[in-house]
mmCIF file of C-alpha atoms and ligand atoms in Angstrom:
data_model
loop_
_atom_site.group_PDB
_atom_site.id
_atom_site.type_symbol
_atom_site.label_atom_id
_atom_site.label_comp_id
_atom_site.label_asym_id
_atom_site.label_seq_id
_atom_site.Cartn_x
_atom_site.Cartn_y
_atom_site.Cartn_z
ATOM 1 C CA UNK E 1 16.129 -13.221 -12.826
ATOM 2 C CA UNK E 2 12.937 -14.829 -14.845
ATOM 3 C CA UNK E 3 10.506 -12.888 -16.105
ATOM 4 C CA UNK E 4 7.558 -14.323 -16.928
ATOM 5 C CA UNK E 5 3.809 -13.837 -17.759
ATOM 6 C CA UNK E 6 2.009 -16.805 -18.339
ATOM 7 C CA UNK E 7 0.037 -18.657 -15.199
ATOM 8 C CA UNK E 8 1.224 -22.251 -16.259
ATOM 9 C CA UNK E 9 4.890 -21.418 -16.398
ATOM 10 C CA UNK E 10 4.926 -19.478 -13.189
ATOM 11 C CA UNK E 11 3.172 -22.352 -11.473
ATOM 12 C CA UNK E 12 5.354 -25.146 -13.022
ATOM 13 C CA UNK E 13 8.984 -23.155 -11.785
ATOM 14 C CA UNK E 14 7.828 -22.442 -8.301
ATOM 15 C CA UNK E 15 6.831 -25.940 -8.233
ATOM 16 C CA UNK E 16 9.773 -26.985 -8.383
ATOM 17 C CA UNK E 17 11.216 -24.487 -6.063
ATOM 18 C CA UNK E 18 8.821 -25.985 -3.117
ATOM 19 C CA UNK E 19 9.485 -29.433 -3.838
ATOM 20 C CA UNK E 20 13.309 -28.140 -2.924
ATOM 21 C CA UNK E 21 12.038 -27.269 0.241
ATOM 22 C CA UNK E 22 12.311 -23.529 -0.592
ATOM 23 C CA UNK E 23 10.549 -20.535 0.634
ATOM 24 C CA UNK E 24 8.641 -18.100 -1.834
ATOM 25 C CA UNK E 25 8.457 -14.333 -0.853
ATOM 26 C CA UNK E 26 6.053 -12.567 -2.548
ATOM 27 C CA UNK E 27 6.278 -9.119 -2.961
ATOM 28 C CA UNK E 28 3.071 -7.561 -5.309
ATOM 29 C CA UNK E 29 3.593 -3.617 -7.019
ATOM 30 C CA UNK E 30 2.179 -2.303 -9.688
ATOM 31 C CA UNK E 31 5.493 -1.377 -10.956
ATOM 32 C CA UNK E 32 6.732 2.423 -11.470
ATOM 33 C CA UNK E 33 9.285 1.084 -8.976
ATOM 34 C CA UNK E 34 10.732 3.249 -6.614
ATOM 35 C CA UNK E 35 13.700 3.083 -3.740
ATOM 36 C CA UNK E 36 9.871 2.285 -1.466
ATOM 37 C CA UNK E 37 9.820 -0.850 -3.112
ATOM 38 C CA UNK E 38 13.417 -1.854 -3.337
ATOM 39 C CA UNK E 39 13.092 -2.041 0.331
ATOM 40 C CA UNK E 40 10.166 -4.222 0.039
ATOM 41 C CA UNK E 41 12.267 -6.461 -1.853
ATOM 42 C CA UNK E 42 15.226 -6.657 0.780
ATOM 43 C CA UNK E 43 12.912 -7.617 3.279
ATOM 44 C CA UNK E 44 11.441 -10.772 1.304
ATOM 45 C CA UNK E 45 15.004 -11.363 0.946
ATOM 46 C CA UNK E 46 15.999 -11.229 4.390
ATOM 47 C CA UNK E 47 12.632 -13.778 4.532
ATOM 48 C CA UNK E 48 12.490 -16.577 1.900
ATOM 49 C CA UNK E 49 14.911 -18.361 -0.662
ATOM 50 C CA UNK E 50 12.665 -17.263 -4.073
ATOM 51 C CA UNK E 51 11.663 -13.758 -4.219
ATOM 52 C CA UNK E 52 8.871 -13.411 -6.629
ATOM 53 C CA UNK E 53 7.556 -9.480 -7.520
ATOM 54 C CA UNK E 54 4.781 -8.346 -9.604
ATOM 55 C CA UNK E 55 3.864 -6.094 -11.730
ATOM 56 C CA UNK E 56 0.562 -5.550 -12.440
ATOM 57 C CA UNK E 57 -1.398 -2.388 -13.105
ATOM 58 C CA UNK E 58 -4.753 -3.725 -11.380
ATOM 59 C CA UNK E 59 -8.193 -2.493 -13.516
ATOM 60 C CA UNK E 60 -10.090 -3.178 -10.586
ATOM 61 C CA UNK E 61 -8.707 -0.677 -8.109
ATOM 62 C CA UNK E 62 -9.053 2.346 -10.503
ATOM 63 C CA UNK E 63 -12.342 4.167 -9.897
ATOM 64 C CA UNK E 64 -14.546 5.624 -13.035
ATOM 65 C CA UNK E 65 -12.435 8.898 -12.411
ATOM 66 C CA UNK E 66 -9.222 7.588 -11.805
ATOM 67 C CA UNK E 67 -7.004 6.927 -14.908
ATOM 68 C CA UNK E 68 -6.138 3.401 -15.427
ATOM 69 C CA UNK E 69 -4.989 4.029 -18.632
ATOM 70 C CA UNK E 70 -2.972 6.458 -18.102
ATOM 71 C CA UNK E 71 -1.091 4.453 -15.264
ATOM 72 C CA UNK E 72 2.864 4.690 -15.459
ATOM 73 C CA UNK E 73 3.854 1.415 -17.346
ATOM 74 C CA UNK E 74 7.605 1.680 -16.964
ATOM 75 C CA UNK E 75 8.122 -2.367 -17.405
ATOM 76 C CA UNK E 76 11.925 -2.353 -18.632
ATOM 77 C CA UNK E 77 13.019 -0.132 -16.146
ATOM 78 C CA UNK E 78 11.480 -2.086 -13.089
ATOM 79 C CA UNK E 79 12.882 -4.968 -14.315
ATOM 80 C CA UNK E 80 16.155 -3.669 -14.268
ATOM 81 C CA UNK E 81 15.522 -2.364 -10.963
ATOM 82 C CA UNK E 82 14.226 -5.990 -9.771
ATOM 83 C CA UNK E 83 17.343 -7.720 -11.289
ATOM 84 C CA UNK E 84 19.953 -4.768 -9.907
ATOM 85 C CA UNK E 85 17.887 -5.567 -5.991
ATOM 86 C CA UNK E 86 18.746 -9.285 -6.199
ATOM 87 C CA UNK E 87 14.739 -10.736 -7.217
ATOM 88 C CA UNK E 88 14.664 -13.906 -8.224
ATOM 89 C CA UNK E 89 11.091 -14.017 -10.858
ATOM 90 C CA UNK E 90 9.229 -10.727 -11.860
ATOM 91 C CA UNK E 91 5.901 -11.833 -13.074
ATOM 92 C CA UNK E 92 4.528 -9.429 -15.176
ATOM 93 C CA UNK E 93 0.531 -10.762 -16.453
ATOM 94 C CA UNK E 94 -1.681 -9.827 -18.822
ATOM 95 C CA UNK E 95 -5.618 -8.233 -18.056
ATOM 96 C CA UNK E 96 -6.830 -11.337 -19.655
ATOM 97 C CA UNK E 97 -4.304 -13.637 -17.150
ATOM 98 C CA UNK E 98 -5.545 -12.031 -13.856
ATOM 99 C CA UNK E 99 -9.756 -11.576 -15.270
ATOM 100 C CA UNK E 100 -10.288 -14.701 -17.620
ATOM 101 C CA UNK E 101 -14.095 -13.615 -17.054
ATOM 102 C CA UNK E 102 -12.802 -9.903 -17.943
ATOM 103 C CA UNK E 103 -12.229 -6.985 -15.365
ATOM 104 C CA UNK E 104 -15.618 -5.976 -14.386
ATOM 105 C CA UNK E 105 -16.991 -9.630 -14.664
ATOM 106 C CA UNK E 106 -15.366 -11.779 -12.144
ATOM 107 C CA UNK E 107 -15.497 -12.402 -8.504
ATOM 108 C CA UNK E 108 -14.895 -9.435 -5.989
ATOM 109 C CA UNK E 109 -13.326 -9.909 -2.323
ATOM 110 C CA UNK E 110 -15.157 -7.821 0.048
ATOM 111 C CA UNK E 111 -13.590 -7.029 3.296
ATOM 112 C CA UNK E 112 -16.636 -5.759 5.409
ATOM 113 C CA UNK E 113 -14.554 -4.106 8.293
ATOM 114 C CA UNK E 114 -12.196 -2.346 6.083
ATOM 115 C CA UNK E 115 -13.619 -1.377 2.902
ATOM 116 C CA UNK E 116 -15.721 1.718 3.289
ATOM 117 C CA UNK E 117 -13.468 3.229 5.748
ATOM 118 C CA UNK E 118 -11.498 6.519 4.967
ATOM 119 C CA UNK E 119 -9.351 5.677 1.523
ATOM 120 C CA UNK E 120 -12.514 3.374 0.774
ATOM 121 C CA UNK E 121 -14.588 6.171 1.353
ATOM 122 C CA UNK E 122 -13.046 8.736 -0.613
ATOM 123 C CA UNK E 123 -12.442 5.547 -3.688
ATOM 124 C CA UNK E 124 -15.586 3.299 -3.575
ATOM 125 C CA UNK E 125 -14.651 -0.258 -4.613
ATOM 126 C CA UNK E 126 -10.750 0.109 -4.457
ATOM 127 C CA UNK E 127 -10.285 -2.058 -1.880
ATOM 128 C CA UNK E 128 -12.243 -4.408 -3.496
ATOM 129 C CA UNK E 129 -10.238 -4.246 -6.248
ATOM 130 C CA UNK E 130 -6.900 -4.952 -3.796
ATOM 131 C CA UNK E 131 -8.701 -7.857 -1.927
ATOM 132 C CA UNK E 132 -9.444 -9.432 -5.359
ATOM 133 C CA UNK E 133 -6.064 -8.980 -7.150
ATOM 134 C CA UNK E 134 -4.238 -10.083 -4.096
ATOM 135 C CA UNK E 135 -6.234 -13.008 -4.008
ATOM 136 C CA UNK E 136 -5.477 -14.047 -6.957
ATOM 137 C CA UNK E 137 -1.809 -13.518 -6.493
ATOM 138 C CA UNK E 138 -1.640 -15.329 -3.725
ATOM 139 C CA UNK E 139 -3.359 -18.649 -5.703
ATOM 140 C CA UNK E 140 -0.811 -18.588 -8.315
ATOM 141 C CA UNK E 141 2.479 -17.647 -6.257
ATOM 142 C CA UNK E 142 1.593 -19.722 -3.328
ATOM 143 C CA UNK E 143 4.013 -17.730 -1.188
ATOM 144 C CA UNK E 144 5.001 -18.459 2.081
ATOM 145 C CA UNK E 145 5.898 -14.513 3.454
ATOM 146 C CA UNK E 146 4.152 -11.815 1.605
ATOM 147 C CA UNK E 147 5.826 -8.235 2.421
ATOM 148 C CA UNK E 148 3.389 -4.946 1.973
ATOM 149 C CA UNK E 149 4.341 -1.215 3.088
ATOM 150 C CA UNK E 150 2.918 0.203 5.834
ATOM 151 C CA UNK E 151 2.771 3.226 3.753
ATOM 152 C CA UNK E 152 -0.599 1.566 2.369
ATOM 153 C CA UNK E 153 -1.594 1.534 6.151
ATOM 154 C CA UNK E 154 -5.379 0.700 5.135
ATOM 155 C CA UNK E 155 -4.200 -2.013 2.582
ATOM 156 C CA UNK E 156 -2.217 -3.701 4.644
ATOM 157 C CA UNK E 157 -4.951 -4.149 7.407
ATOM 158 C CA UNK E 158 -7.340 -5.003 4.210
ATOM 159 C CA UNK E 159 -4.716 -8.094 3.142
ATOM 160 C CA UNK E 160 -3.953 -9.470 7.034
ATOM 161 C CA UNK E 161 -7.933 -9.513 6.828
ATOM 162 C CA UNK E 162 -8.319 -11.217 3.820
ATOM 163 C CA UNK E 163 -5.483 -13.812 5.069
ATOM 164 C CA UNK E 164 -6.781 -14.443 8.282
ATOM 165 C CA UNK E 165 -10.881 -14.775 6.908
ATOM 166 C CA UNK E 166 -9.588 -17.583 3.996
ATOM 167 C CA UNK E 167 -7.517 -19.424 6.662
ATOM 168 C CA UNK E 168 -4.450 -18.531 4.237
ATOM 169 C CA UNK E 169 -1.307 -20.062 5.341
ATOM 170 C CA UNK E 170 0.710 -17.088 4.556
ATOM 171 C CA UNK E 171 2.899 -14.860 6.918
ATOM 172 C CA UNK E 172 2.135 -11.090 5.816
ATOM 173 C CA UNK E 173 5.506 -8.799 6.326
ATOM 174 C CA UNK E 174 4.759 -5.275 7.130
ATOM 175 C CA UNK E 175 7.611 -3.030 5.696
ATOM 176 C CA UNK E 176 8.453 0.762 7.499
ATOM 177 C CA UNK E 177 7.691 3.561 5.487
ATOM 178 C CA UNK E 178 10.801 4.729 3.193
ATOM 179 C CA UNK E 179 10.746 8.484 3.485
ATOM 180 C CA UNK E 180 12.885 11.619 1.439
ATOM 181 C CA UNK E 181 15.021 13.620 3.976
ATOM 182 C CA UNK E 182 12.186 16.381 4.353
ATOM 183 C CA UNK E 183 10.296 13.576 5.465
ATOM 184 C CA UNK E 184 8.060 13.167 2.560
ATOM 185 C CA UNK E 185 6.840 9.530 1.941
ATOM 186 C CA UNK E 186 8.135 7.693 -1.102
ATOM 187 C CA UNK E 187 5.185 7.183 -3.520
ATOM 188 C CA UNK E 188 4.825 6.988 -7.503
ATOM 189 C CA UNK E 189 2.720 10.308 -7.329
ATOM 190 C CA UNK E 190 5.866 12.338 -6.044
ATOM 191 C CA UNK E 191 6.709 12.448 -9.468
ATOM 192 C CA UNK E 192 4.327 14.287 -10.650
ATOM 193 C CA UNK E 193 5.056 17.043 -7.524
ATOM 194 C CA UNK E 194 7.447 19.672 -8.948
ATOM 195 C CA UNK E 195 10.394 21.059 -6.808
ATOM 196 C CA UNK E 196 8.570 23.176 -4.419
ATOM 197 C CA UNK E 197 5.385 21.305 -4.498
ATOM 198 C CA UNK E 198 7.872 18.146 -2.918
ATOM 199 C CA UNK E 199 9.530 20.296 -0.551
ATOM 200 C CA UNK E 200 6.355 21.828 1.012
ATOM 201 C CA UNK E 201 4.727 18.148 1.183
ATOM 202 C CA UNK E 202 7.123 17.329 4.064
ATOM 203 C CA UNK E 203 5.095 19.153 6.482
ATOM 204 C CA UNK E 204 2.282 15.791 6.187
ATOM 205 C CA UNK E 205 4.556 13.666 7.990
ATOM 206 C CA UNK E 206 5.770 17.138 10.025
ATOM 207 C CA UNK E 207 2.135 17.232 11.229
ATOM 208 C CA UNK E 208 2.133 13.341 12.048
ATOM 209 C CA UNK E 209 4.901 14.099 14.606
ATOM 210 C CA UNK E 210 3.162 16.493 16.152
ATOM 211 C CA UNK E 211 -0.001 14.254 16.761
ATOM 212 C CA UNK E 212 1.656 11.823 17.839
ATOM 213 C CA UNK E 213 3.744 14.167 20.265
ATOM 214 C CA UNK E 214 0.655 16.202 21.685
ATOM 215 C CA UNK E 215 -1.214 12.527 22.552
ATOM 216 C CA UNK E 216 1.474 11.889 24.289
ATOM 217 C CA UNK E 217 2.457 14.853 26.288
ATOM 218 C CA UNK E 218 -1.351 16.466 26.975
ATOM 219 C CA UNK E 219 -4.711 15.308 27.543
ATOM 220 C CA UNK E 220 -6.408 17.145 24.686
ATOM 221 C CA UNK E 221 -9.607 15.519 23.521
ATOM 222 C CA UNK E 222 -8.186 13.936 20.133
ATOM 223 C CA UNK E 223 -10.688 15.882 17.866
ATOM 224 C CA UNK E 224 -8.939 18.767 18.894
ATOM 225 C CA UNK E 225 -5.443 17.321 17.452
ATOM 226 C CA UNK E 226 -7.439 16.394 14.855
ATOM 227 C CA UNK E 227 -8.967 19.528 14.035
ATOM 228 C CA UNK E 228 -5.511 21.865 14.286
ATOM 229 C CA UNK E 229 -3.804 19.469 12.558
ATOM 230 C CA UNK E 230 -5.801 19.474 9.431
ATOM 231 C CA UNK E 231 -5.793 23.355 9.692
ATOM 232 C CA UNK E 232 -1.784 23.309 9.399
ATOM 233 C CA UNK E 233 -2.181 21.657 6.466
ATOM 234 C CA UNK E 234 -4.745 24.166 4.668
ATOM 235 C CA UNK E 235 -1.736 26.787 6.193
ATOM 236 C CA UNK E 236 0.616 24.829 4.299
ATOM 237 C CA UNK E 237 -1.459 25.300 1.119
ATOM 238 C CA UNK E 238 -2.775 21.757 1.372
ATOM 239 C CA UNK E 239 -6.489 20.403 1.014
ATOM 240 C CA UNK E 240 -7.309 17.297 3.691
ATOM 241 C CA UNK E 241 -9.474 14.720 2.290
ATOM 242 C CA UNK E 242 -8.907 13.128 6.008
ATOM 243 C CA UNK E 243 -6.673 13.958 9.075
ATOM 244 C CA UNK E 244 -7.669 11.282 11.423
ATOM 245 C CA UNK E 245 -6.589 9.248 14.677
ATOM 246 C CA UNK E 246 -7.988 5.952 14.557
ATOM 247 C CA UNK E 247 -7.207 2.403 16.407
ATOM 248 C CA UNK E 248 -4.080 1.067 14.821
ATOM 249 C CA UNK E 249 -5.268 -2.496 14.685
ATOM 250 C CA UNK E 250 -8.801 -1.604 12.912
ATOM 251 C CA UNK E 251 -9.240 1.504 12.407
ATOM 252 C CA UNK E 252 -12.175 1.847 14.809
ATOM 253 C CA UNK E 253 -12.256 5.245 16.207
ATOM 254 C CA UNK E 254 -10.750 5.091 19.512
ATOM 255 C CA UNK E 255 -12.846 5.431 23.123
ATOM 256 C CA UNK E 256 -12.627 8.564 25.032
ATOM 257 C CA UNK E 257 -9.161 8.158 26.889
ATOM 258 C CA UNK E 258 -7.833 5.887 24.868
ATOM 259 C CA UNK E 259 -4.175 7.313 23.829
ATOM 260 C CA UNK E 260 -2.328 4.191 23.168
ATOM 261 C CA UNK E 261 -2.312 1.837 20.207
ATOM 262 C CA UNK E 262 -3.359 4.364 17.669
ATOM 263 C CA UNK E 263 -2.092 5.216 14.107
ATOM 264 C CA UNK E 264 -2.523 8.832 12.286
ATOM 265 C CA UNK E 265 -3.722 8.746 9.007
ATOM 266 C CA UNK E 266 -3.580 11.775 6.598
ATOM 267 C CA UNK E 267 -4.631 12.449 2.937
ATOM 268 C CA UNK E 268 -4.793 15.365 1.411
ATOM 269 C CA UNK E 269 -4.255 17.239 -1.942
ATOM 270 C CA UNK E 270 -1.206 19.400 -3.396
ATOM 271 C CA UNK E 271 -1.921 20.946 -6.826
ATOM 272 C CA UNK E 272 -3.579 18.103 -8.445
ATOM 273 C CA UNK E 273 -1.532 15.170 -6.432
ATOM 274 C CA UNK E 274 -3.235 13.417 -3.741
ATOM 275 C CA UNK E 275 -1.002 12.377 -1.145
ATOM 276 C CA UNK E 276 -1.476 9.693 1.893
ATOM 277 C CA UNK E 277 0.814 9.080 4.388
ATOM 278 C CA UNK E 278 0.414 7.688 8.227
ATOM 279 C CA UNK E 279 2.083 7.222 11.869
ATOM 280 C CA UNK E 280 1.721 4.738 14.118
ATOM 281 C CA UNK E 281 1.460 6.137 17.532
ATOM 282 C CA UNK E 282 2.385 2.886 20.506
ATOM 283 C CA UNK E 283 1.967 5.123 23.545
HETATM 284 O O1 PAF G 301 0.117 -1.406 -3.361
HETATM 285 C C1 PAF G 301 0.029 -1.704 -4.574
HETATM 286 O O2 PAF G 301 0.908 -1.436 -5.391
HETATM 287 C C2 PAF G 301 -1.225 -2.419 -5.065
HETATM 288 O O3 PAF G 301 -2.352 -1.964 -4.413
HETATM 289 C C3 PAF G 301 -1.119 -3.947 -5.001
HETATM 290 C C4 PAF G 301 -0.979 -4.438 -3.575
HETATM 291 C C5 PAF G 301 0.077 -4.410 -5.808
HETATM 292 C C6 PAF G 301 -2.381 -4.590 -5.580
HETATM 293 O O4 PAF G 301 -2.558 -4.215 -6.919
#
């Protein structure tokens, strides 16, 4: 595996990788690498010849009250982790690399549709943030496949915009969520969850389920699911910032009768962790 920070250099050995007539994968993290993002990489894998991951921790996704700085910045042991899953080039950047113009004085991607919605809502300007940096990844990689979780349910729809509006010639990989036996959701925040904190958080993607089952198998006006859903949660000793159904392809809410095609979305609060997790719902 290469590992490697500078633009030029990254441009000049995937050049040569395309003129082989090889496929890049891209797979973008922020590193504090988890068995979520392992599974991310098998995919891209499975996908293209040249797997390339980053690490980045992005500046411009971090609200005023979120702590960039104090970010998780565990760069030797995601490395490791890269080489161990079979990657092919970690590029790991610099601030200065990804903002020439610094962080708060370059272009931003704004994707209309998307970005004031729900997580946007609750963190004005992180999609933003994501739109930009994945922009920008996406000029210097020049990837064929790009592979995001669907755990980011939000992101992802953000980046299939953002591909589709710049006529990007890139196939975007949706990967399943990778999930603890109790259900929980891998994310980096579970590690800041003590014991019982992470066994009690299983009842978010319990309370998914049981959307998803009482759309199916009732008529109930979907507020109502809604509603008694987010209530479990306070049971639970949680605090909903949202407990939503929404159209799985944009979010919209759905029309009255409409019980097909949706996803469940869910974020709420545990102690001083902020959780997010979703479901997609078919029929
Ligand atoms: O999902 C993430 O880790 C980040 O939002 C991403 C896509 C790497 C952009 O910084």
């Amino acid at each position: 595996m290469q590992t490697i920070s500078a633009a030029v250099e990254l441009r000049s050995v995937l050049a040569e990788h395309r003129n082989a007539g090889r496929r890049i994968g891209l797979v973008p993290t922020m590193g504090n690498l988890h068995a979520g993002h392992r599974s991310l990489i098998d995919i891209a894998l499975g996908q293209a010849d040249v797997v390339v991951a980053t690490v980045f921790v992005n500046p411009t996704q971090f609200g005023p009250n979120e702590d960039f700085a104090r970010y998780p910045r565990t760069g030797a042991d995601d490395e490791a982790m890269l080489e161990r899953a079979g990657c092919h080039i970690v590029f790991m950047p610099t601030v200065q690399t990804m903002y020439p113009f610094g962080s708060e004085h370059g272009i931003r991607i704004h994707v209309p549709s998307l970005a004031h919605l729900l997580e946007g809502a609750v963190r004005p300007g992180h999609f933003d943030g994501v739109a930009t940096v994945v922009a920008k990844l996406f000029n210097l990689v020049g990837p064929d496949i790009a592979v995001f979780g669907r755990k980011d349910y939000q992101q992802l729809l953000v980046v299939r915009a953002l591909v589709a509006d710049l006529c990007l010639a890139i196939t975007i990989i949706d990967a399943p969520i990778v999930r603890a036996p109790n259900g929980l959701a891998l994310s980096s925040r579970n590690q800041y969850l003590d014991d019982e904190q992470r066994a009690r958080a299983g009842v978010i993607h319990e309370v998914l389920e049981e959307m998803r089952d009482r759309i199916g198998g009732s008529d109930e006006p979907l507020s109502t699911i809604e509603i008694e859903a987010a209530q479990r949660l306070v049971h639970a000793g949680l605090q909903p910032d949202y407990v939503t159904l929404r159209r799985a392809a944009d979010l919209g809410d759905p029309h009255s009768g409409h019980r097909h095609d949706l996803v469940g979305l869910i974020a709420a609060r545990l102690g001083s962790v902020r959780l997010i997790d979703n479901l997609l719902m078919p029929r």
